[in-house]
């Protein structure tokens, strides 16, 4: 579990902490759901890397759990990390019982069979069918696979403050999509050392990606539009949202 | 997910409902955590049956998920069932936010890396090491693998009523251990058709079991002692606990 949690960008945790700061929620409370969402994300990576899924040997510049240990350990590590996510989110220090119950319920929905797991299942099904997806299908798939946890992360602080999470959810939905498009761009243009994982896999597998459907420049332009939409969604927060707006710009300029 | 949830004894759900009844908690509220714990249990079976774990082809008289579909589907099905467990437990109909937050936190601890997953990891590690476990080690392993969810199930109703869950936890700990000893007895004496799963696997694998350590009669006697202890733990409830006491007796008389 420790191996799987090390490294990474901590982007989801950062979204939780920034969303909390925007609403005056103390970092000492927000750190619990911030750690929880990183445990949830780490579990999904450990299971997605399994031989029966994406079969990846490297993650965050380290051997994947099933490579360093074995498949059994990877399955159990992911299982325990998912439980840990709920343990952290419902920790007494997160806040009132109402906050903890709402965060746990919304996290379960975001992570489960109608959220992240559905996105991964659609991804695997498309790969099996060897029928490249349409732009609409890829967008729906990524909304589950990446978007659901992004939205939960950005909205957590508003939920903790009893405020309307809608602007942050709109921000995260657009930013998450831009993030994923940029992942496809990195897969084509990046190098494995910088990315900390294999690149060029999607193109080699003949998978439809945002790049294959929109072209490299088209994909970059679409990602930039989405980042603008993400930034606009936060206008209600004024200058206080500058860090989250910069985060959205980072999402399409990063190399890993 | 539907395939994995069908059949089974629903013993954990029954413990939730009976524990709730003992404390005057309405069945319409208790049904949510009762369904949640069955989703959690079903996830653990789907993952435990995987080729990299126990490699079982049959469960509850049906082909296991990875046999009927494939390993990828089994991993994702289990993942989504775990999330569903937390979704059901934190459902608004379960009760107040305080109840839902406490049930979710205690469930996360029971299911995770210090509870059920730890039990399964110890079991797999023992199998790999090919060093038969001592009675103390098997007891500790089963306390995690089976006991943690049993205890959570029995205690849920008391937690929902704000009552002391200690007697029900003592009951479930003893009953869970008796249940597991009887599983080992069935593995030696049972037939696969009645059990709905393969039998004789542990003996064939040279694994230490309660039967190999205590002998068949010794194991039966130990299970009977534990059932007596389980029944005694509920004496505080008087005649109202008769159904749970009969349930403990059922745990060591069942054929599957």
Coordinates of C-alpha atoms in Angstrom, one line a residue:
Chain A
X1 CA 0.0 0.0 0.0
X2 CA 2.9 2.4 0.8
X3 CA 4.6 1.6 -2.5
X4 CA 1.4 2.3 -4.4
X5 CA 0.8 5.6 -2.6
X6 CA 4.3 7.1 -3.2
X7 CA 4.9 9.6 -5.9
X8 CA 2.3 10.9 -8.3
X9 CA 1.2 14.5 -8.8
X10 CA -1.3 14.5 -5.9
X11 CA -3.6 16.5 -8.2
X12 CA -6.8 15.1 -6.7
X13 CA -5.6 15.9 -3.1
X14 CA -4.6 19.4 -4.3
X15 CA -8.1 19.9 -5.7
X16 CA -9.6 19.0 -2.3
X17 CA -7.3 21.3 -0.4
X18 CA -7.9 24.2 -2.8
X19 CA -11.6 23.7 -2.9
X20 CA -11.6 23.7 0.9
X21 CA -9.5 26.8 1.1
X22 CA -12.0 28.6 -1.2
X23 CA -14.7 27.9 1.3
X24 CA -12.8 28.7 4.5
X25 CA -12.5 25.0 5.5
X26 CA -9.5 24.3 7.6
X27 CA -6.6 22.4 5.9
X28 CA -6.5 20.2 9.1
X29 CA -9.9 18.9 8.2
X30 CA -9.6 18.8 4.4
X31 CA -6.4 16.8 4.6
X32 CA -8.4 13.7 5.5
X33 CA -10.6 13.6 2.3
X34 CA -7.5 14.8 0.4
X35 CA -5.6 11.7 1.5
X36 CA -8.7 9.5 1.0
X37 CA -9.0 10.5 -2.6
X38 CA -5.3 9.7 -3.2
X39 CA -5.9 6.3 -1.7
X40 CA -8.8 5.7 -4.0
X41 CA -6.8 6.9 -7.0
X42 CA -3.9 4.7 -6.1
X43 CA -6.1 1.6 -5.8
X44 CA -7.5 2.2 -9.3
X45 CA -4.0 2.5 -10.7
X46 CA -2.8 -0.7 -9.0
X47 CA -5.8 -2.7 -10.4
X48 CA -5.7 -1.0 -13.9
X49 CA -2.0 -2.0 -14.2
X50 CA -2.8 -5.7 -13.6
X51 CA -2.0 -8.2 -16.4
X52 CA -5.7 -8.8 -17.0
X53 CA -6.3 -5.1 -17.5
X54 CA -3.7 -2.7 -19.0
X55 CA -0.7 -4.9 -18.1
X56 CA 1.7 -2.1 -17.2
X57 CA 5.1 -2.8 -15.7
X58 CA 5.9 0.8 -14.6
X59 CA 4.0 3.4 -12.8
X60 CA 5.2 6.7 -11.3
X61 CA 8.7 5.7 -12.2
X62 CA 8.5 2.5 -10.1
X63 CA 7.7 -1.1 -10.9
X64 CA 4.0 -1.7 -10.6
X65 CA 2.8 -3.7 -7.5
X66 CA 2.2 -7.0 -9.4
X67 CA 5.7 -6.7 -11.0
X68 CA 7.4 -5.9 -7.7
X69 CA 5.4 -8.5 -5.8
X70 CA 2.7 -10.5 -7.6
X71 CA -0.9 -10.3 -8.8
X72 CA -2.4 -11.6 -5.6
X73 CA -0.6 -8.8 -3.7
X74 CA -1.7 -6.2 -6.2
X75 CA -5.4 -7.3 -6.0
X76 CA -5.3 -7.2 -2.2
X77 CA -3.4 -3.9 -2.1
X78 CA -6.0 -2.2 -4.3
X79 CA -8.8 -3.7 -2.2
X80 CA -7.3 -2.4 1.0
X81 CA -6.6 1.0 -0.5
X82 CA -10.2 1.4 -1.5
X83 CA -11.3 0.6 2.1
X84 CA -8.7 3.0 3.4
X85 CA -10.2 5.8 1.2
X86 CA -13.5 5.4 3.0
X87 CA -11.8 5.2 6.3
X88 CA -10.0 8.5 5.8
X89 CA -13.0 10.3 4.4
X90 CA -15.1 9.3 7.4
X91 CA -12.4 10.0 9.9
X92 CA -13.7 12.0 12.9
X93 CA -11.3 14.9 12.0
X94 CA -12.9 15.4 8.6
X95 CA -15.8 17.2 10.3
X96 CA -19.4 16.7 11.4
X97 CA -21.2 13.4 10.9
X98 CA -23.3 15.1 8.2
X99 CA -20.2 16.0 6.2
X100 CA -18.6 12.6 6.6
X101 CA -21.7 10.7 5.6
X102 CA -22.2 13.0 2.5
X103 CA -18.6 12.7 1.5
X104 CA -18.6 8.9 1.8
X105 CA -21.9 8.5 -0.1
X106 CA -20.8 10.8 -2.9
X107 CA -17.4 9.1 -3.1
X108 CA -19.0 5.6 -3.3
X109 CA -21.1 6.8 -6.2
X110 CA -18.1 8.5 -7.9
X111 CA -15.8 5.4 -7.5
X112 CA -18.3 2.6 -8.2
X113 CA -20.1 0.9 -11.0
X114 CA -21.7 4.0 -12.3
X115 CA -18.5 6.1 -12.0
X116 CA -14.9 5.2 -12.2
X117 CA -15.3 1.4 -12.4
X118 CA -17.8 1.9 -15.3
X119 CA -15.3 4.1 -17.1
X120 CA -12.6 1.4 -16.8
X121 CA -15.0 -1.3 -17.9
X122 CA -16.0 0.7 -21.0
X123 CA -12.3 1.2 -21.8
X124 CA -11.6 -2.5 -21.5
X125 CA -14.7 -3.5 -23.5
X126 CA -13.6 -1.1 -26.3
X127 CA -10.2 -2.7 -26.3
X128 CA -11.6 -6.2 -26.5
X129 CA -14.0 -5.3 -29.3
X130 CA -11.2 -3.8 -31.4
X131 CA -13.7 -1.2 -32.6
X132 CA -12.3 2.3 -32.2
X133 CA -14.6 4.5 -30.2
X134 CA -16.2 7.7 -31.4
X135 CA -15.4 11.0 -29.8
X136 CA -18.7 10.9 -27.9
X137 CA -17.9 7.5 -26.5
X138 CA -14.4 8.4 -25.4
X139 CA -15.7 11.5 -23.7
X140 CA -18.3 9.4 -21.8
X141 CA -15.7 6.8 -20.9
X142 CA -13.3 9.4 -19.6
X143 CA -16.0 11.2 -17.7
X144 CA -16.3 8.0 -15.6
X145 CA -12.7 6.9 -15.5
X146 CA -11.1 10.3 -14.7
X147 CA -13.9 12.8 -14.4
X148 CA -15.9 11.3 -11.5
X149 CA -13.0 11.4 -9.0
X150 CA -11.9 14.9 -10.3
X151 CA -15.4 16.2 -9.7
X152 CA -15.6 14.7 -6.3
X153 CA -12.2 16.1 -5.3
X154 CA -13.0 19.7 -6.4
X155 CA -16.5 19.6 -4.8
X156 CA -15.4 18.2 -1.5
X157 CA -14.5 21.6 0.1
X158 CA -17.9 23.1 -0.9
X159 CA -19.7 20.0 0.5
X160 CA -17.7 20.4 3.8
X161 CA -18.8 24.1 4.0
X162 CA -22.4 23.3 3.1
X163 CA -22.0 25.5 -0.1
X164 CA -23.2 24.8 -3.7
X165 CA -20.6 22.5 -5.3
X166 CA -21.9 23.1 -8.8
X167 CA -19.2 25.7 -10.0
X168 CA -16.4 23.4 -8.8
X169 CA -18.0 20.4 -10.4
X170 CA -18.3 22.2 -13.8
X171 CA -14.6 23.3 -13.4
X172 CA -13.5 19.7 -12.6
X173 CA -15.5 18.2 -15.4
X174 CA -13.9 20.5 -18.0
X175 CA -10.5 20.3 -16.5
X176 CA -10.6 16.5 -16.2
X177 CA -11.5 16.2 -19.9
X178 CA -8.6 18.5 -20.8
X179 CA -6.3 16.5 -18.5
X180 CA -7.3 13.3 -20.3
X181 CA -6.8 14.8 -23.8
X182 CA -3.4 16.0 -22.7
X183 CA -2.7 12.4 -21.5
X184 CA -3.3 11.3 -25.0
X185 CA -1.1 14.0 -26.3
X186 CA 1.7 12.9 -24.0
X187 CA 1.2 9.3 -25.1
X188 CA 2.1 10.5 -28.7
X189 CA 4.7 13.2 -28.0
X190 CA 6.2 12.3 -24.6
X191 CA 9.1 10.2 -23.5
X192 CA 8.7 7.4 -21.0
X193 CA 11.4 8.8 -18.6
X194 CA 9.5 12.0 -18.1
X195 CA 6.1 10.3 -17.9
X196 CA 7.2 7.7 -15.5
X197 CA 5.2 5.1 -17.4
X198 CA 5.1 3.5 -20.9
X199 CA 4.1 5.9 -23.7
X200 CA 3.0 5.2 -27.3
X201 CA 0.9 2.2 -26.1
X202 CA -2.4 3.5 -27.4
X203 CA -1.2 4.3 -30.8
X204 CA 0.6 1.0 -31.0
X205 CA -2.6 -0.8 -30.0
X206 CA -4.6 1.1 -32.7
X207 CA -6.9 2.5 -30.0
X208 CA -9.0 5.5 -30.7
X209 CA -7.8 8.5 -28.7
X210 CA -8.5 12.2 -28.7
X211 CA -5.4 12.6 -30.8
X212 CA -6.4 9.9 -33.3
X213 CA -9.9 11.4 -33.6
X214 CA -9.0 15.1 -33.6
X215 CA -5.4 15.1 -34.8
X216 CA -2.5 16.4 -32.6
X217 CA -3.3 20.1 -33.1
X218 CA -7.0 19.6 -32.9
X219 CA -6.6 17.8 -29.6
X220 CA -4.4 20.6 -28.2
X221 CA -7.0 23.2 -29.3
X222 CA -9.8 21.2 -27.7
X223 CA -7.9 20.9 -24.5
X224 CA -7.2 24.7 -24.4
X225 CA -10.9 25.4 -25.0
X226 CA -11.8 23.1 -22.1
X227 CA -9.3 24.8 -19.8
X228 CA -10.9 28.2 -20.7
X229 CA -14.3 26.8 -19.8
X230 CA -12.9 25.4 -16.5
X231 CA -11.5 28.8 -15.6
X232 CA -14.8 30.5 -16.5
X233 CA -16.7 28.2 -14.2
X234 CA -14.9 29.6 -11.3
X235 CA -15.5 33.3 -12.1
X236 CA -18.0 33.4 -9.1
X237 CA -15.0 33.0 -6.8
X238 CA -13.1 36.0 -8.3
X239 CA -9.4 36.3 -7.7
X240 CA -9.5 33.6 -5.0
X241 CA -9.8 31.0 -7.7
X242 CA -6.5 32.0 -9.4
X243 CA -4.6 28.9 -8.1
X244 CA -7.3 26.5 -9.4
X245 CA -7.3 28.3 -12.7
X246 CA -3.5 28.0 -12.9
X247 CA -3.9 24.3 -12.1
X248 CA -6.2 23.9 -15.1
X249 CA -3.5 25.5 -17.3
X250 CA -0.9 23.2 -15.7
X251 CA -3.1 20.2 -16.7
X252 CA -2.4 20.8 -20.3
X253 CA 1.3 21.8 -20.1
X254 CA 2.7 19.0 -17.9
X255 CA 5.1 16.4 -19.3
X256 CA 3.9 13.5 -17.1
Chain B
X1 CA -22.4 -7.7 -9.9
X2 CA -25.9 -9.3 -10.0
X3 CA -24.4 -12.7 -10.7
X4 CA -22.0 -12.4 -7.7
X5 CA -24.8 -11.2 -5.4
X6 CA -27.2 -14.1 -6.1
X7 CA -27.5 -17.1 -3.8
X8 CA -25.6 -17.5 -0.6
X9 CA -26.9 -17.9 2.9
X10 CA -27.3 -14.1 3.5
X11 CA -26.0 -14.8 7.0
X12 CA -24.3 -11.4 7.4
X13 CA -27.5 -9.6 6.3
X14 CA -29.5 -11.7 8.7
X15 CA -27.1 -10.8 11.6
X16 CA -27.7 -7.1 10.8
X17 CA -31.5 -7.5 10.7
X18 CA -31.6 -9.5 13.9
X19 CA -29.2 -7.2 15.8
X20 CA -31.4 -4.3 14.6
X21 CA -34.6 -6.0 15.8
X22 CA -33.1 -6.6 19.2
X23 CA -32.6 -2.8 19.6
X24 CA -36.0 -1.8 18.1
X25 CA -34.4 -0.5 14.9
X26 CA -36.8 -0.6 12.0
X27 CA -36.2 -3.2 9.3
X28 CA -36.8 -0.6 6.6
X29 CA -33.6 1.2 7.9
X30 CA -31.6 -1.9 8.7
X31 CA -32.1 -3.4 5.3
X32 CA -29.6 -0.9 3.8
X33 CA -26.6 -1.9 5.9
X34 CA -27.8 -5.5 5.6
X35 CA -27.6 -5.3 1.8
X36 CA -24.3 -3.3 2.1
X37 CA -22.6 -6.1 4.0
X38 CA -23.7 -8.7 1.5
X39 CA -22.2 -6.5 -1.3
X40 CA -19.0 -6.4 0.7
X41 CA -19.0 -10.1 1.3
X42 CA -19.7 -10.8 -2.4
X43 CA -16.8 -8.6 -3.5
X44 CA -14.5 -10.6 -1.2
X45 CA -15.6 -13.9 -2.7
X46 CA -15.2 -12.7 -6.3
X47 CA -11.6 -11.6 -5.6
X48 CA -10.8 -14.6 -3.5
X49 CA -11.9 -16.9 -6.3
X50 CA -9.5 -15.3 -8.8
X51 CA -6.8 -17.5 -10.4
X52 CA -4.1 -15.5 -8.5
X53 CA -5.8 -16.3 -5.2
X54 CA -7.8 -19.4 -4.5
X55 CA -8.5 -20.2 -8.2
X56 CA -12.0 -21.5 -7.7
X57 CA -14.3 -22.3 -10.6
X58 CA -17.5 -22.6 -8.7
X59 CA -19.2 -20.5 -6.0
X60 CA -22.7 -20.8 -4.6
X61 CA -23.5 -23.5 -7.2
X62 CA -22.6 -21.2 -10.1
X63 CA -19.5 -20.6 -12.1
X64 CA -17.3 -17.9 -10.6
X65 CA -17.2 -14.5 -12.3
X66 CA -13.8 -15.0 -13.9
X67 CA -14.9 -18.3 -15.3
X68 CA -18.2 -17.1 -16.6
X69 CA -16.7 -13.9 -18.0
X70 CA -13.0 -13.2 -17.4
X71 CA -10.4 -12.0 -14.9
X72 CA -10.8 -8.3 -15.8
X73 CA -14.5 -8.5 -15.3
X74 CA -14.0 -10.2 -11.9
X75 CA -11.6 -7.6 -10.7
X76 CA -13.9 -4.7 -11.7
X77 CA -17.0 -6.5 -10.4
X78 CA -15.4 -6.9 -7.0
X79 CA -14.2 -3.3 -7.0
X80 CA -17.6 -2.0 -7.8
X81 CA -19.3 -4.2 -5.2
X82 CA -17.0 -2.8 -2.5
X83 CA -18.0 0.8 -3.5
X84 CA -21.6 -0.3 -3.5
X85 CA -21.3 -1.6 0.0
X86 CA -20.3 1.9 1.2
X87 CA -23.1 3.5 -0.9
X88 CA -25.7 1.3 0.7
X89 CA -24.4 1.8 4.2
X90 CA -24.4 5.5 3.8
X91 CA -27.8 5.7 2.1
X92 CA -30.1 8.3 3.5
X93 CA -32.6 5.6 4.6
X94 CA -30.1 4.0 6.9
X95 CA -30.7 6.7 9.5
X96 CA -29.1 9.9 10.8
X97 CA -25.8 11.2 9.5
X98 CA -24.2 10.1 12.8
X99 CA -25.3 6.5 12.3
X100 CA -24.3 6.5 8.6
X101 CA -20.8 8.0 9.3
X102 CA -20.1 5.5 12.1
X103 CA -21.3 2.5 10.1
X104 CA -19.1 3.6 7.1
X105 CA -16.0 4.2 9.3
X106 CA -16.4 0.9 11.2
X107 CA -17.1 -1.0 7.9
X108 CA -14.0 0.5 6.3
X109 CA -11.9 -0.7 9.3
X110 CA -13.5 -4.2 9.3
X111 CA -13.0 -4.7 5.5
X112 CA -9.6 -3.2 5.0
X113 CA -5.9 -3.9 5.5
X114 CA -6.2 -4.4 9.2
X115 CA -9.4 -6.5 8.9
X116 CA -10.7 -8.8 6.1
X117 CA -8.0 -8.0 3.6
X118 CA -5.3 -8.7 6.2
X119 CA -6.9 -12.1 6.9
X120 CA -6.9 -13.0 3.2
X121 CA -3.3 -11.8 2.8
X122 CA -2.2 -13.9 5.8
X123 CA -4.0 -16.9 4.3
X124 CA -2.3 -16.5 0.9
X125 CA 1.1 -15.9 2.6
X126 CA 0.8 -19.1 4.6
X127 CA -0.1 -21.0 1.4
X128 CA 2.9 -19.6 -0.4
X129 CA 5.3 -20.4 2.5
X130 CA 4.1 -24.0 2.5
X131 CA 4.5 -23.9 6.3
X132 CA 1.4 -25.1 8.0
X133 CA 0.0 -22.5 10.5
X134 CA -0.3 -23.0 14.3
X135 CA -3.8 -23.0 15.9
X136 CA -3.1 -19.5 17.2
X137 CA -2.1 -18.3 13.7
X138 CA -5.2 -19.8 12.0
X139 CA -7.4 -18.2 14.7
X140 CA -5.9 -14.8 14.1
X141 CA -6.2 -15.2 10.3
X142 CA -9.8 -16.2 10.5
X143 CA -10.6 -13.4 12.9
X144 CA -9.7 -11.1 10.0
X145 CA -11.0 -13.0 7.1
X146 CA -14.4 -13.9 8.5
X147 CA -14.6 -12.5 12.0
X148 CA -14.3 -8.8 11.2
X149 CA -17.4 -8.7 8.9
X150 CA -19.4 -11.0 11.2
X151 CA -18.7 -8.7 14.1
X152 CA -19.6 -5.6 12.1
X153 CA -22.8 -7.2 11.0
X154 CA -23.9 -8.3 14.5
X155 CA -23.0 -4.9 15.9
X156 CA -24.7 -2.7 13.3
X157 CA -28.1 -2.7 14.9
X158 CA -26.7 -1.7 18.3
X159 CA -24.7 1.1 16.7
X160 CA -27.8 2.3 14.9
X161 CA -29.6 2.4 18.2
X162 CA -26.8 4.1 20.0
X163 CA -26.5 1.0 22.3
X164 CA -23.4 -0.8 23.5
X165 CA -22.3 -3.2 20.7
X166 CA -20.0 -5.3 23.0
X167 CA -22.3 -8.3 23.7
X168 CA -23.1 -8.7 20.0
X169 CA -19.4 -8.3 19.0
X170 CA -18.5 -11.1 21.5
X171 CA -21.3 -13.2 20.1
X172 CA -20.2 -12.7 16.5
X173 CA -16.5 -13.3 17.3
X174 CA -17.2 -16.7 18.9
X175 CA -19.9 -17.6 16.3
X176 CA -17.6 -16.6 13.4
X177 CA -14.8 -18.8 14.7
X178 CA -17.2 -21.7 15.1
X179 CA -18.5 -21.0 11.6
X180 CA -15.0 -21.2 10.2
X181 CA -14.2 -24.4 12.1
X182 CA -17.3 -25.9 10.6
X183 CA -16.2 -24.8 7.1
X184 CA -13.1 -26.9 7.7
X185 CA -15.3 -29.8 8.8
X186 CA -17.4 -29.5 5.7
X187 CA -14.2 -29.4 3.6
X188 CA -13.4 -32.8 4.9
X189 CA -16.8 -34.4 5.3
X190 CA -19.0 -32.6 2.8
X191 CA -19.9 -33.1 -0.8
X192 CA -19.4 -30.5 -3.4
X193 CA -23.1 -30.5 -4.6
X194 CA -24.4 -29.6 -1.2
X195 CA -21.6 -27.1 -0.5
X196 CA -22.0 -25.4 -3.9
X197 CA -18.2 -25.2 -4.2
X198 CA -15.2 -27.4 -4.4
X199 CA -14.4 -29.4 -1.2
X200 CA -11.4 -31.3 0.0
X201 CA -9.1 -28.6 -1.4
X202 CA -7.4 -27.7 1.9
X203 CA -6.5 -31.3 2.8
X204 CA -5.3 -31.9 -0.8
X205 CA -3.1 -28.8 -0.5
X206 CA -1.6 -30.0 2.8
X207 CA -2.9 -26.8 4.4
X208 CA -3.2 -26.6 8.2
X209 CA -6.9 -26.4 9.1
X210 CA -8.8 -26.6 12.4
X211 CA -9.5 -30.2 11.5
X212 CA -5.8 -31.1 10.8
X213 CA -4.7 -29.4 14.0
X214 CA -7.5 -30.6 16.3
X215 CA -8.8 -33.7 14.6
X216 CA -12.3 -34.1 13.3
X217 CA -13.9 -34.7 16.7
X218 CA -11.7 -32.1 18.4
X219 CA -12.7 -29.5 15.8
X220 CA -16.4 -30.4 16.3
X221 CA -16.0 -30.1 20.1
X222 CA -14.2 -26.8 19.8
X223 CA -17.0 -25.4 17.5
X224 CA -19.6 -26.5 20.0
X225 CA -17.8 -24.8 22.9
X226 CA -17.6 -21.6 20.8
X227 CA -21.3 -21.7 20.0
X228 CA -22.1 -22.1 23.7
X229 CA -19.9 -19.0 24.4
X230 CA -21.7 -17.1 21.6
X231 CA -25.1 -17.9 23.1
X232 CA -23.9 -16.9 26.6
X233 CA -22.7 -13.5 25.3
X234 CA -26.3 -12.7 24.5
X235 CA -27.8 -13.5 27.9
X236 CA -28.2 -9.8 28.6
X237 CA -31.0 -9.8 25.9
X238 CA -32.9 -12.7 27.5
X239 CA -35.4 -14.6 25.4
X240 CA -35.3 -11.9 22.6
X241 CA -31.9 -13.3 21.6
X242 CA -33.3 -16.8 20.9
X243 CA -33.2 -16.4 17.1
X244 CA -29.5 -15.4 17.2
X245 CA -28.7 -18.2 19.5
X246 CA -30.4 -20.6 17.1
X247 CA -28.4 -19.0 14.3
X248 CA -25.2 -19.9 16.1
X249 CA -26.3 -23.5 16.4
X250 CA -27.1 -23.5 12.7
X251 CA -23.6 -22.3 11.9
X252 CA -22.2 -25.7 13.0
X253 CA -24.9 -27.9 11.6
X254 CA -25.2 -26.5 8.1
X255 CA -24.0 -28.6 5.0
X256 CA -22.9 -25.6 2.9

